[in-house]
Short mmCIF file of C-alpha atoms in Angstrom, two decimals:
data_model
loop_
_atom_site.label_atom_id
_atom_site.label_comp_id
_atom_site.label_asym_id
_atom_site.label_seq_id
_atom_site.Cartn_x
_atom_site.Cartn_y
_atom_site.Cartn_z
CA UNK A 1 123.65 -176.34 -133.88
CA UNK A 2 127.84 -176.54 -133.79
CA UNK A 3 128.04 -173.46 -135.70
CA UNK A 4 129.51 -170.74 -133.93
CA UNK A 5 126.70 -167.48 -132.84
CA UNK A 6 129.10 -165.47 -135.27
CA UNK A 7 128.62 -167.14 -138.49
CA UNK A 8 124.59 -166.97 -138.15
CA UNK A 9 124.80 -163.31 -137.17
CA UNK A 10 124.38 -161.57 -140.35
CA UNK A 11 123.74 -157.98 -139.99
CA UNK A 12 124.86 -155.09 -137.53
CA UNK A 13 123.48 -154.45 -134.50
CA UNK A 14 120.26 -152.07 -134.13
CA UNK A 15 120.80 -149.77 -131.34
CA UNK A 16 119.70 -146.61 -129.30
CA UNK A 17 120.84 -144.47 -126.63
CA UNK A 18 118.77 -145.34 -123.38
CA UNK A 19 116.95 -141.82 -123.77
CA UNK A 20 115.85 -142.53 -126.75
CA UNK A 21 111.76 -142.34 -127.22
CA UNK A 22 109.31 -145.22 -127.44
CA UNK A 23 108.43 -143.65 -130.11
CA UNK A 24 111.77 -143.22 -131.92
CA UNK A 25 112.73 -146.93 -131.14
CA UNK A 26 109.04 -148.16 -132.69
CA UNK A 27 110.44 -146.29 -136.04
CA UNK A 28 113.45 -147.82 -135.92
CA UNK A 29 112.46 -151.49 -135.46
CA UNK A 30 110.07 -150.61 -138.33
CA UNK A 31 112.45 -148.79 -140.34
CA UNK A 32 115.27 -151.67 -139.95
CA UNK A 33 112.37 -154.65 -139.70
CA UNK A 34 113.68 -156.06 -136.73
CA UNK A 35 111.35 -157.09 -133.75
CA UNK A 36 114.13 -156.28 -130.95
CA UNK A 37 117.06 -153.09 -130.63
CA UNK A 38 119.83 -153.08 -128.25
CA UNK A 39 119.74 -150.08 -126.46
CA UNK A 40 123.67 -148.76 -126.24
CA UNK A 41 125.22 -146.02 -123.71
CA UNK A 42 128.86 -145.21 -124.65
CA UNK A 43 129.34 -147.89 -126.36
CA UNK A 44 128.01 -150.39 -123.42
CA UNK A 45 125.00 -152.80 -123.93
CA UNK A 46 122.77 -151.68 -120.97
CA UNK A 47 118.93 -153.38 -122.08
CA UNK A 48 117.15 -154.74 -125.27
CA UNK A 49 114.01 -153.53 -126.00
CA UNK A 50 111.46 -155.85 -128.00
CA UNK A 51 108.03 -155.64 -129.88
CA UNK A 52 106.95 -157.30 -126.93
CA UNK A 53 107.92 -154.77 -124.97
CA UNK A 54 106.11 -152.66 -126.64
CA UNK A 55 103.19 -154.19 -126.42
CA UNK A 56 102.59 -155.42 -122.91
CA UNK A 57 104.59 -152.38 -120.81
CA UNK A 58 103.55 -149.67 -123.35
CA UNK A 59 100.82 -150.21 -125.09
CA UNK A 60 98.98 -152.50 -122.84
CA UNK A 61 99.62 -149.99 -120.27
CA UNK A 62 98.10 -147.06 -121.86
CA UNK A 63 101.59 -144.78 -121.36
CA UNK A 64 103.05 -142.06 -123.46
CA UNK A 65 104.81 -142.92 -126.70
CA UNK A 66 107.39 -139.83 -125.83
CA UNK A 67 108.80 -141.56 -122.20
CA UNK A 68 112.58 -142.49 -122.72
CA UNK A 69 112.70 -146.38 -123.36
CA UNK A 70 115.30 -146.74 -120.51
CA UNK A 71 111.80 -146.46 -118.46
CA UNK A 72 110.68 -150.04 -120.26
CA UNK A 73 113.59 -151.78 -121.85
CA UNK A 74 114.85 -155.15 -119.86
CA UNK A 75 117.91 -154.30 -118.46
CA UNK A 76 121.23 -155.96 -118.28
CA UNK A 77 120.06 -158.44 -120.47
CA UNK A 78 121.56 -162.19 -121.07
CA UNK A 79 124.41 -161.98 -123.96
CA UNK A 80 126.23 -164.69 -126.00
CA UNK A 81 129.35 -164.72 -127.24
CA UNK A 82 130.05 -164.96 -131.08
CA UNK A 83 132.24 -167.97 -130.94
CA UNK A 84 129.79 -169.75 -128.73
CA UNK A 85 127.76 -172.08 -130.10
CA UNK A 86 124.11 -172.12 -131.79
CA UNK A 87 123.45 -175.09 -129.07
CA UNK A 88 124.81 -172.81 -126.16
CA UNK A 89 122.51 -170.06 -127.30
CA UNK A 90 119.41 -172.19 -127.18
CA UNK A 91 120.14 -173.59 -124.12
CA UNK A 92 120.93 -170.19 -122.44
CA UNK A 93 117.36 -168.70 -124.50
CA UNK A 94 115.35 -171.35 -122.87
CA UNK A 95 117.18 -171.24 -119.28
CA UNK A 96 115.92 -167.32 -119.49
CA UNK A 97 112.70 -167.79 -121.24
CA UNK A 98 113.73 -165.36 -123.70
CA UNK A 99 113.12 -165.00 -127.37
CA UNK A 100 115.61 -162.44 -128.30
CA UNK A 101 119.98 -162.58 -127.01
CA UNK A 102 122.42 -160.17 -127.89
CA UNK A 103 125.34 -161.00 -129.51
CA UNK A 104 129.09 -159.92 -127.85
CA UNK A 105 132.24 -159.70 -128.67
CA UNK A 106 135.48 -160.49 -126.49
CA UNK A 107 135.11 -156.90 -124.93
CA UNK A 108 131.28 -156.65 -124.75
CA UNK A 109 131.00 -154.67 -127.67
CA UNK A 110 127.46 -155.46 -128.93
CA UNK A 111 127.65 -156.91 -132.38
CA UNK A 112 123.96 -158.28 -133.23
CA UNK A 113 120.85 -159.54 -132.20
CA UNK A 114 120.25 -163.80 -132.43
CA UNK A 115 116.71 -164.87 -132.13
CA UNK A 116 114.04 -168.17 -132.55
CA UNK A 117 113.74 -167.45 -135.73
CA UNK A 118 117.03 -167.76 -136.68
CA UNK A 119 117.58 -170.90 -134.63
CA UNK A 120 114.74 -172.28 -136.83
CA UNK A 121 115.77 -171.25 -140.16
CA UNK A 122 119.15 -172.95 -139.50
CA UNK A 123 117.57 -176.10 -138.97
CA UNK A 124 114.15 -176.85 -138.81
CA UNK A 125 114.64 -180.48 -137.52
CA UNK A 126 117.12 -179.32 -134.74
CA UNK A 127 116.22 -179.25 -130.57
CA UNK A 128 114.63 -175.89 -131.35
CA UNK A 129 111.54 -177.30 -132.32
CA UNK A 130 111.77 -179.96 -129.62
CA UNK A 131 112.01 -177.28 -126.93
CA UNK A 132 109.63 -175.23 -128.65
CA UNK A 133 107.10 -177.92 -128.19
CA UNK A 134 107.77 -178.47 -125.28
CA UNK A 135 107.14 -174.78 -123.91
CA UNK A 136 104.11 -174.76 -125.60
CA UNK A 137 101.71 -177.19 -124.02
CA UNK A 138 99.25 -175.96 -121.55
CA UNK A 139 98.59 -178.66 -119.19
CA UNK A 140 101.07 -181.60 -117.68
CA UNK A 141 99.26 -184.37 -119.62
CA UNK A 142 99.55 -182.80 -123.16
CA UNK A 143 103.84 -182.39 -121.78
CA UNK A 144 104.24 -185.99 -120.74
CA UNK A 145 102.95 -186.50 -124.30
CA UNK A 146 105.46 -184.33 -125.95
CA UNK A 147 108.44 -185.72 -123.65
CA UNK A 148 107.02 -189.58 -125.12
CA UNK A 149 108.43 -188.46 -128.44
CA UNK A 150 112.30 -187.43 -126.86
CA UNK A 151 113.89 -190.66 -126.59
CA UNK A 152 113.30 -191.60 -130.53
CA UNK A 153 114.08 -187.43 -131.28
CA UNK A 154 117.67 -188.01 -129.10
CA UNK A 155 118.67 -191.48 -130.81
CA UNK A 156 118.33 -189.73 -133.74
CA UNK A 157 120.00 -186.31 -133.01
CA UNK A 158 123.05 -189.03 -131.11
CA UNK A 159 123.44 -190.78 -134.18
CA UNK A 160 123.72 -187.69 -136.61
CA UNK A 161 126.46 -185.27 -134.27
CA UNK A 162 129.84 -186.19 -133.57
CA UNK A 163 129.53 -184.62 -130.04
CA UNK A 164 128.79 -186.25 -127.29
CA UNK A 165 128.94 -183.30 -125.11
CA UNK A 166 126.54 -181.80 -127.42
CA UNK A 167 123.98 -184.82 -126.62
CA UNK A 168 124.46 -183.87 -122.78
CA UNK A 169 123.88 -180.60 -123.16
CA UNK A 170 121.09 -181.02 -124.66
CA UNK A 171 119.46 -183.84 -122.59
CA UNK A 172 120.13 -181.13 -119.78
CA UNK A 173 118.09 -178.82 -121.66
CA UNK A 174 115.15 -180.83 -122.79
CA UNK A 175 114.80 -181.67 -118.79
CA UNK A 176 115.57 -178.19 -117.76
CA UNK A 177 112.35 -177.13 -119.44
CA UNK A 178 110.32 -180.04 -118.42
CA UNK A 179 110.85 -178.74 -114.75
CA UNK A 180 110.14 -174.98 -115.75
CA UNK A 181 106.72 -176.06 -117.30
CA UNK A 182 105.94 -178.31 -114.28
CA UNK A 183 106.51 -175.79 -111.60
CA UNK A 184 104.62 -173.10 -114.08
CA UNK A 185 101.56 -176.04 -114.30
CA UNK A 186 101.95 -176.37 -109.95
CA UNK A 187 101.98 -171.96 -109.42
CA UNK A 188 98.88 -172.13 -111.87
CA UNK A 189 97.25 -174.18 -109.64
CA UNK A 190 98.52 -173.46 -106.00
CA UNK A 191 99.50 -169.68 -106.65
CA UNK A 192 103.29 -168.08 -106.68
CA UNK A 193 105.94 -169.10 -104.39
CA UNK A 194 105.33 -167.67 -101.12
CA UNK A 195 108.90 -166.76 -100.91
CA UNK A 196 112.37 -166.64 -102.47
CA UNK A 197 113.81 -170.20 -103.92
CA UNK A 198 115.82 -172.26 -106.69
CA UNK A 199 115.25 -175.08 -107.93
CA UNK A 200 118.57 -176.99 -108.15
CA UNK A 201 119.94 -179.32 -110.79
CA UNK A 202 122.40 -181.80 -109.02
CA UNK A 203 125.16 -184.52 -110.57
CA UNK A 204 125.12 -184.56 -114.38
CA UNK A 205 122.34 -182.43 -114.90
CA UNK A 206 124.13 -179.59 -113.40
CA UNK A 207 126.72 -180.29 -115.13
CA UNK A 208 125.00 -180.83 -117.91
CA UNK A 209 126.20 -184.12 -119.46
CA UNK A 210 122.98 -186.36 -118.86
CA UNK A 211 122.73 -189.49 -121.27
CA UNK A 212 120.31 -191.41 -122.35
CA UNK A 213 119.93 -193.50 -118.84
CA UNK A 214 120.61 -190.60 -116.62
CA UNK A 215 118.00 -190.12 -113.49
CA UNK A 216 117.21 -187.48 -111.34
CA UNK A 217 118.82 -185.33 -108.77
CA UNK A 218 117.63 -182.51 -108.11
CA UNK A 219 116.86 -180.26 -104.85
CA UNK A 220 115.40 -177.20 -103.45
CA UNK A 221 117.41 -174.11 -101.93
CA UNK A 222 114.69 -172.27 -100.00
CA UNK A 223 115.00 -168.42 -98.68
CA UNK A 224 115.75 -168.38 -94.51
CA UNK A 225 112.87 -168.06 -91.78
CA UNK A 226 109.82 -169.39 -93.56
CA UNK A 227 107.00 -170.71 -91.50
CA UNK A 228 105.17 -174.57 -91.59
CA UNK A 229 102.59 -172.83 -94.68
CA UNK A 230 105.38 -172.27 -96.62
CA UNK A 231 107.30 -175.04 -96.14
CA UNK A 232 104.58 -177.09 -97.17
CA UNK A 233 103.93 -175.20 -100.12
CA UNK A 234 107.41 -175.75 -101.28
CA UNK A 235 106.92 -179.86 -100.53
CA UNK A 236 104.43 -180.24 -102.52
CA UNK A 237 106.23 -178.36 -105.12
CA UNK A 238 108.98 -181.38 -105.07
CA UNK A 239 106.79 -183.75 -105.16
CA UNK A 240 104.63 -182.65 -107.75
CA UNK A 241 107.83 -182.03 -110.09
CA UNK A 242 109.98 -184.68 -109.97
CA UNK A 243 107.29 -187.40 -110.16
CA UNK A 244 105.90 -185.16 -113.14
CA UNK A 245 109.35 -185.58 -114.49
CA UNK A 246 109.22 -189.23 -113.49
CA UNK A 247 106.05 -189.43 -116.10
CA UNK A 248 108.01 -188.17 -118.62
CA UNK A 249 110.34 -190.33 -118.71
CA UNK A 250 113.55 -189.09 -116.60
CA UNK A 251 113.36 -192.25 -113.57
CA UNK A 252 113.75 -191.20 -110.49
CA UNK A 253 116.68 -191.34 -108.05
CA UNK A 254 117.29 -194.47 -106.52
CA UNK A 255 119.41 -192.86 -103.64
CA UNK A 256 116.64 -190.58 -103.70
CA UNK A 257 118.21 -187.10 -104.34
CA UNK A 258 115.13 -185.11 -104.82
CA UNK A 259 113.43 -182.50 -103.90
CA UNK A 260 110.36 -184.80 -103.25
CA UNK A 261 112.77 -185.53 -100.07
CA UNK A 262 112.56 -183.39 -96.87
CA UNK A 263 116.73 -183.84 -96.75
CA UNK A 264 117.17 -182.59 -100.43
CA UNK A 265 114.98 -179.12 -99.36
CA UNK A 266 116.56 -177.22 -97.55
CA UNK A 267 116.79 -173.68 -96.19
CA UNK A 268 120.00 -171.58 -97.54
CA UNK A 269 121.04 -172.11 -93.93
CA UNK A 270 119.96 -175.63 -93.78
CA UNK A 271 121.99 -176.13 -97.21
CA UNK A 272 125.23 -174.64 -95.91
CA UNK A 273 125.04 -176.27 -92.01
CA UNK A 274 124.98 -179.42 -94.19
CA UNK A 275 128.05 -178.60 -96.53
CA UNK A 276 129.79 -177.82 -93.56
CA UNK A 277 129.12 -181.04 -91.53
CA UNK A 278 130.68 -182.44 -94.79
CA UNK A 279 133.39 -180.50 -95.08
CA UNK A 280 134.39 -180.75 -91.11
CA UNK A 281 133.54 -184.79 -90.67
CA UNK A 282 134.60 -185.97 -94.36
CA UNK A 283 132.92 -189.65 -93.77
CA UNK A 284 132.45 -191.76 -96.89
CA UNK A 285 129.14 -191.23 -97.26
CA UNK A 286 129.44 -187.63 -96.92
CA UNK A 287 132.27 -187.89 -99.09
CA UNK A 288 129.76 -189.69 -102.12
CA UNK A 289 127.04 -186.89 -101.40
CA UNK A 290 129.46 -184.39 -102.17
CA UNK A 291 130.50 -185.67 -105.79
CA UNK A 292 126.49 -184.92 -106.39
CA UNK A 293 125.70 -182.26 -104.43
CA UNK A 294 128.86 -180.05 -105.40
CA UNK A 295 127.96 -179.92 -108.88
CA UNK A 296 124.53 -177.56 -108.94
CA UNK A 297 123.09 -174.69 -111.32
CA UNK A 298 119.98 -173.13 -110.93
CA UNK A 299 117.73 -174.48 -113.08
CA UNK A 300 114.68 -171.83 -111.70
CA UNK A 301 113.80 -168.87 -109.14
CA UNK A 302 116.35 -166.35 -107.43
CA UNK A 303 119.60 -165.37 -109.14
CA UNK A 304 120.92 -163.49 -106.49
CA UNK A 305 119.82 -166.47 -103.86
CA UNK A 306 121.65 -168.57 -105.69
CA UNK A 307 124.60 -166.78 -106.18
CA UNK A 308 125.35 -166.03 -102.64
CA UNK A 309 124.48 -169.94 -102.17
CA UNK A 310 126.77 -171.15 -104.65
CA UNK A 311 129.67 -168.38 -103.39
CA UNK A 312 128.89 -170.09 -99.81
CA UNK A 313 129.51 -173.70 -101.04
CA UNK A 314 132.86 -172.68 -102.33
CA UNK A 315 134.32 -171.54 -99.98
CA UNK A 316 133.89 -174.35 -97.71
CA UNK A 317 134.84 -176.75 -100.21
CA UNK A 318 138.12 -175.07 -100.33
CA UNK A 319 139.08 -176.88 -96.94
CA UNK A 320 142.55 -178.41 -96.93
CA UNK A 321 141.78 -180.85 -95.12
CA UNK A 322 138.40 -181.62 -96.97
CA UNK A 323 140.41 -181.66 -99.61
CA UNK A 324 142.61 -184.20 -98.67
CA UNK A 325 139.73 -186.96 -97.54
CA UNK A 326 138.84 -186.17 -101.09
CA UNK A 327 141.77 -186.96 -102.96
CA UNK A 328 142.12 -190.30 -100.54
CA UNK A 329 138.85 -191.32 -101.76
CA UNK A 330 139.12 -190.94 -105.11
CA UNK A 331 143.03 -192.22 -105.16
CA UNK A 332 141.68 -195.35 -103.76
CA UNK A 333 139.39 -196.36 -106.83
CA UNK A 334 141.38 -198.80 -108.76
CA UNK A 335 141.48 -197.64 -112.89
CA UNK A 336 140.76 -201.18 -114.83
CA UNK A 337 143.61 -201.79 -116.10
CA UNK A 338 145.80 -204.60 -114.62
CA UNK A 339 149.47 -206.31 -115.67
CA UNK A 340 150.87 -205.90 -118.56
CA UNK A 341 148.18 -203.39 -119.42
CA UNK A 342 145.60 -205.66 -119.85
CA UNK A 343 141.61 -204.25 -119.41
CA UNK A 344 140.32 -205.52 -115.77
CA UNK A 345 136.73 -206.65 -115.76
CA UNK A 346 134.60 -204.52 -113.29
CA UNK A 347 131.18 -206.29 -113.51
CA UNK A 348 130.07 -209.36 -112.36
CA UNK A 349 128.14 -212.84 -113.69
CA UNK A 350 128.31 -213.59 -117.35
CA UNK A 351 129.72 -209.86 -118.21
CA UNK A 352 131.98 -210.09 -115.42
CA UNK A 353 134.77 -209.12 -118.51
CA UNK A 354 133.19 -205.57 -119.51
CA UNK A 355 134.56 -202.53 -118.16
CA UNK A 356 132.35 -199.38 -116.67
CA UNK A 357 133.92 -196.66 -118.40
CA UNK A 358 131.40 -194.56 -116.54
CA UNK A 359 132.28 -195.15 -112.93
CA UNK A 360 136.08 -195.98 -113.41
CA UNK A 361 136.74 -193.20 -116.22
CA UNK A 362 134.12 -190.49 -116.91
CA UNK A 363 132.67 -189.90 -113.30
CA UNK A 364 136.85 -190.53 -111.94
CA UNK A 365 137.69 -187.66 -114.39
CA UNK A 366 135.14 -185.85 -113.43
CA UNK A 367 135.80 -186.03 -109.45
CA UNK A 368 139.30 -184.82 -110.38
CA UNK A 369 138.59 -181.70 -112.18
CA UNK A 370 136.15 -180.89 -109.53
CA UNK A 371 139.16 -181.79 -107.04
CA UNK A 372 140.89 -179.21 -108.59
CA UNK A 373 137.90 -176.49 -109.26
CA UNK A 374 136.87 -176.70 -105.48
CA UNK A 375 140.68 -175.62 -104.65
CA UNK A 376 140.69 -172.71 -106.97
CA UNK A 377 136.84 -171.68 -105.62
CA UNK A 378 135.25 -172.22 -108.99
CA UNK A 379 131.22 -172.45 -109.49
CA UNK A 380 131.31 -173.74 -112.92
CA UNK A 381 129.25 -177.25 -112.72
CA UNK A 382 130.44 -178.14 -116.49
CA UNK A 383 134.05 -180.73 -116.69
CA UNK A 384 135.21 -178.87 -120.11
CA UNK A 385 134.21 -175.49 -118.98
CA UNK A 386 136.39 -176.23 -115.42
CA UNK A 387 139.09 -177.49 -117.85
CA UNK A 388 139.35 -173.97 -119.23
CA UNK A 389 139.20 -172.22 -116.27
CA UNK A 390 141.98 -174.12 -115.11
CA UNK A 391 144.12 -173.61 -117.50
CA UNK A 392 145.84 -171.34 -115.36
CA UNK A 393 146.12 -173.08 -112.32
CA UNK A 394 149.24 -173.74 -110.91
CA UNK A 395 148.26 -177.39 -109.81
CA UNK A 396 147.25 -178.54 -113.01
CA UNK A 397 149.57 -177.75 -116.16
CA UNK A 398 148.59 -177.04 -119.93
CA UNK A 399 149.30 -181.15 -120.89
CA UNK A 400 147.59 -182.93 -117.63
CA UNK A 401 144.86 -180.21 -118.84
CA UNK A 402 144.42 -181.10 -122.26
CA UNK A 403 144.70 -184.96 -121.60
CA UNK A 404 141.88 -184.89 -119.02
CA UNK A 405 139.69 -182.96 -121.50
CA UNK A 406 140.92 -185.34 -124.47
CA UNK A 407 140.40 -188.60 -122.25
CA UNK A 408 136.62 -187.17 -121.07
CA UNK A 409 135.52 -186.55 -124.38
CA UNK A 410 136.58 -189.42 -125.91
CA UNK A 411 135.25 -192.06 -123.31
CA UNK A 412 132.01 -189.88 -123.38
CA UNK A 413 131.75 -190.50 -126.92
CA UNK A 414 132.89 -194.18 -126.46
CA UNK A 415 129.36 -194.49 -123.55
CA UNK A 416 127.52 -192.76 -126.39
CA UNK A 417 128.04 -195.04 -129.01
CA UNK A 418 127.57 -197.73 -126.81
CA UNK A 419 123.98 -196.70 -125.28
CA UNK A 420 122.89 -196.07 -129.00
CA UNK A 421 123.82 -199.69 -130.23
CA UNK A 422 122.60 -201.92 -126.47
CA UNK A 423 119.68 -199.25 -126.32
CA UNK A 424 116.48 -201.42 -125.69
CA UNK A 425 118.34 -204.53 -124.48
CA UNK A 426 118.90 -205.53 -120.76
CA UNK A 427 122.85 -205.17 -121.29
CA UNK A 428 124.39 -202.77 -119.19
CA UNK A 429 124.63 -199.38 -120.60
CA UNK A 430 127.64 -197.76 -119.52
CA UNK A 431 129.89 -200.81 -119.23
CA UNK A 432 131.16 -202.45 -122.43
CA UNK A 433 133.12 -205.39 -123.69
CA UNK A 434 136.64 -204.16 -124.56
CA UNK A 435 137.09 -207.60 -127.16
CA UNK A 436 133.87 -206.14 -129.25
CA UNK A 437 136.31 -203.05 -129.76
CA UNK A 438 137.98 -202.50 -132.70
CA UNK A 439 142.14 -202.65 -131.99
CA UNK A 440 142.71 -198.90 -132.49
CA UNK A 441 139.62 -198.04 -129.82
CA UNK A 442 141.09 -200.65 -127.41
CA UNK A 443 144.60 -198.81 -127.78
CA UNK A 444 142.79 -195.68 -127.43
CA UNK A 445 140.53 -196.34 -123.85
CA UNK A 446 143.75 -197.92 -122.49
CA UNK A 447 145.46 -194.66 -123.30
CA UNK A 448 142.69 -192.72 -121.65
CA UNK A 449 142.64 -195.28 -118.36
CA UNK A 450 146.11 -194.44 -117.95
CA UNK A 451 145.14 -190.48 -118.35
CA UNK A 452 142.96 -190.92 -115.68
CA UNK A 453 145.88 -193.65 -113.58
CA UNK A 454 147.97 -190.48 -113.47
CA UNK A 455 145.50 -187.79 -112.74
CA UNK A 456 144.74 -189.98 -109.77
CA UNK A 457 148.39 -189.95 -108.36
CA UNK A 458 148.76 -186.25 -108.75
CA UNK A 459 146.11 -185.68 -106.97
CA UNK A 460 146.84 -188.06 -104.09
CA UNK A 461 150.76 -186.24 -103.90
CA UNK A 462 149.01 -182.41 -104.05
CA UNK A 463 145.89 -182.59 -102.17
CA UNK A 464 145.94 -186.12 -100.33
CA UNK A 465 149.80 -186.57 -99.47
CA UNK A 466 149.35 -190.11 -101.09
CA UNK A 467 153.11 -191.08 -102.84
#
């Protein structure tokens, strides 16, 4: 599931002009023995069209087999990139429900088709089939007995991949369509959403790095004006999801950052009065709440709701003064490493030696790139992916860059390891012992502590005049 989309992609894309008949692109999928074409207009990817397609919007609906299949195709459809990943690809096919994703290169230019089927036939025992299950079951008991079986499938999967961002991305996925299928399971039986909404992913789920002891936060961004029916409809949609999601195993939040709570569904109005009370009176706790609630993706329901949500956010996080209360706060959390570079305990009792290399080095380096992203108006939710996009920032040069990535990953892989070997014990799972380290790992963490040390003080001199 590392493989790059290129390397799987073994023949040339299948395409049509947009006025193209149905009945021209049937002979053509038969002729080639493909179940999907991309439908091509100088030399621009503007729909697929799939046997599906054909079935239930022609076929199904009795119409003319000469009608131009710009009339049926699904336009402006998701793409993937051919240096993206097999992993990205499945977790971008089951965001969009879709069984067919064109392949692009750098410029757009369509190059193939990827499908299930070739996800499968790479690897039969990869999260495919896990998701697949998943999607299939018809009823919320028979999925909180398919989600029973994920936490032996993700040992497994952790142990095997030398990724740990790989293992977040796909714990983010595996939950992703847990919620899908639960809201699906509540429409069946309450009817559609009575109006526009998303359902959000918060903290590491939208950012997609969950591990193995990762709980909920989630929340609901509703459309404006909607009257006591509706609102109540959309309660008992929280409710009914996350403790569905509770059943299958993902706990749920202690602080309570749900959409089972009035405070976590709110209008798009609602959402952005409260983002601006945060931005304008920067008190600590508002300050915490904005480490989770700044980091969202839409996990279900309205793009374009979303969109002009998430455009919203961003530009009120771009506050300098907001800005500066951030940088304070996170300037202020002491990295455990003490004189003469020696670890610093952070726990208490009989492990009162072990560090949290979650809370004092992951979540710190993430809370600095998103320092950083919120200044230069980026939505991306995902650390590495905000590392790239910064690469051209001129607050953050190419080395501070590639050491905050480098430091991330490698203390992400460090928790991995970790959770895998204390998994089913009552030791703490993202705080370790640094003497159980081997001397080279040791050498290494201190190296990435002191990453993180300096990240801190550059952003307390640019945002938080801290020097």
């Amino acid at each position: 599931m590392q493989r790059p989309v290129g390397e799987v992609v073994q023949r040339e894309a299948v395409c049509l002009t947009s006025t193209a008949t149905i009945q021209e692109a049937a002979q053509a999928m038969r002729k080639e023995k493909v179940s999907s074409i991309m439908v091509v207009d100088d030399g621009r990817l503007v729909g697929i069209l799939t046997d599906r397609d054909l079935r239930n919007r022609v076929v199904a609906q009795g119409l003319s087999y000469d009608i131009h299949i710009n009339a049926v195709m699904t336009q402006a459809p998701a793409t993937i990139g051919m240096t993206q990943t097999l992993l990205d690809a499945l977790a971008l096919m089951t965001q969009e429900n879709i069984h067919h994703i064109p392949v692009v290169d750098e410029d757009g230019k369509p190059i193939g088709m990827l499908t299930n089927t070739d996800l499968m036939r790479q690897q039969k025992s990869e999260p495919v089939m896990l998701i697949s299950a998943l999607n299939k079951v018809q009823d919320r008991d028979a999925l909180i007995a398919e989600a029973a079986h994920i936490p032996d499938y993700m040992h497994s999967f952790a142990a095997r991949v030398n990724d740990a961002a790989a293992v977040g991305r796909l714990l983010a996925s595996l939950t992703d369509t847990m919620t899908r299928k639960l809201i699906d399971f509540y429409e069946q039986e309450h009817g559609v959403a009575p109006a526009a909404y998303v359902w959000l992913a918060f903290g590491s789920q939208g950012r997609e790095d969950q591990t193995l002891s990762s709980d909920q936060d989630n929340g609901l961004l509703l459309a404006n004006d909607l009257n006591e029916k509706q609102l109540d409809w959309f309660a008992g949609l929280g409710e009914f999801v996350c403790q569905g999601l509770a059943d299958c195993g993902v706990p749920k939040c202690p602080g309570d950052i749900m959409a089972s709570n009035p405070d976590c569904r709110r209008t798009r109005a609602g959402w952005l009065e409260r983002f601006e009370s945060w931005t304008r009176s920067p008190t600590p706790k508002a300050l915490m709440y904005c480490q989770i609630f700044f980091d969202s993706r839409n996990v279900r329901g309205n793009k374009r709701l979303y969109q002009a949500y998430r455009e919203d956010v961003a530009k009120l996080g771009r506050s300098e003064f907001f800005l500066g209360n951030l940088a304070r706060l996170q300037s202020r959390v002491q990295v455990p490493l003490g004189l003469f570079n020696r670890f610093r305990g952070t726990e208490s009792g009989k492990d009162s030696d072990w560090v949290d290399i979650k809370r004092f080095g992951i979540a710190l380096i993430n809370d600095i790139v998103r320092l950083y992203s919120l200044h230069e108006g980026l939505t991306e939710p995902r650390t590495l992916i905000r590392l790239q996009l910064l690469e051209s920032s001129k607050l953050l040069n190419r080395k501070d860059n590639q050491a905050l990535a480098e430091a991330w990953q490698f203390m992400t892989q460090l928790r991995l390891q970790h959770q895998l070997a204390v998994w089913g014990t009552d030791q703490p799972k993202n705080a370790l012992d640094p003497d159980e380290l081997s001397t080279l790992t040791r050498r290494q963490l201190k190296s990435a502590f002191r990453i993180v040390k300096e990240s801190q003080q550059g952003v307390g001199l640019k945002f938080g005049r801290i020097g």
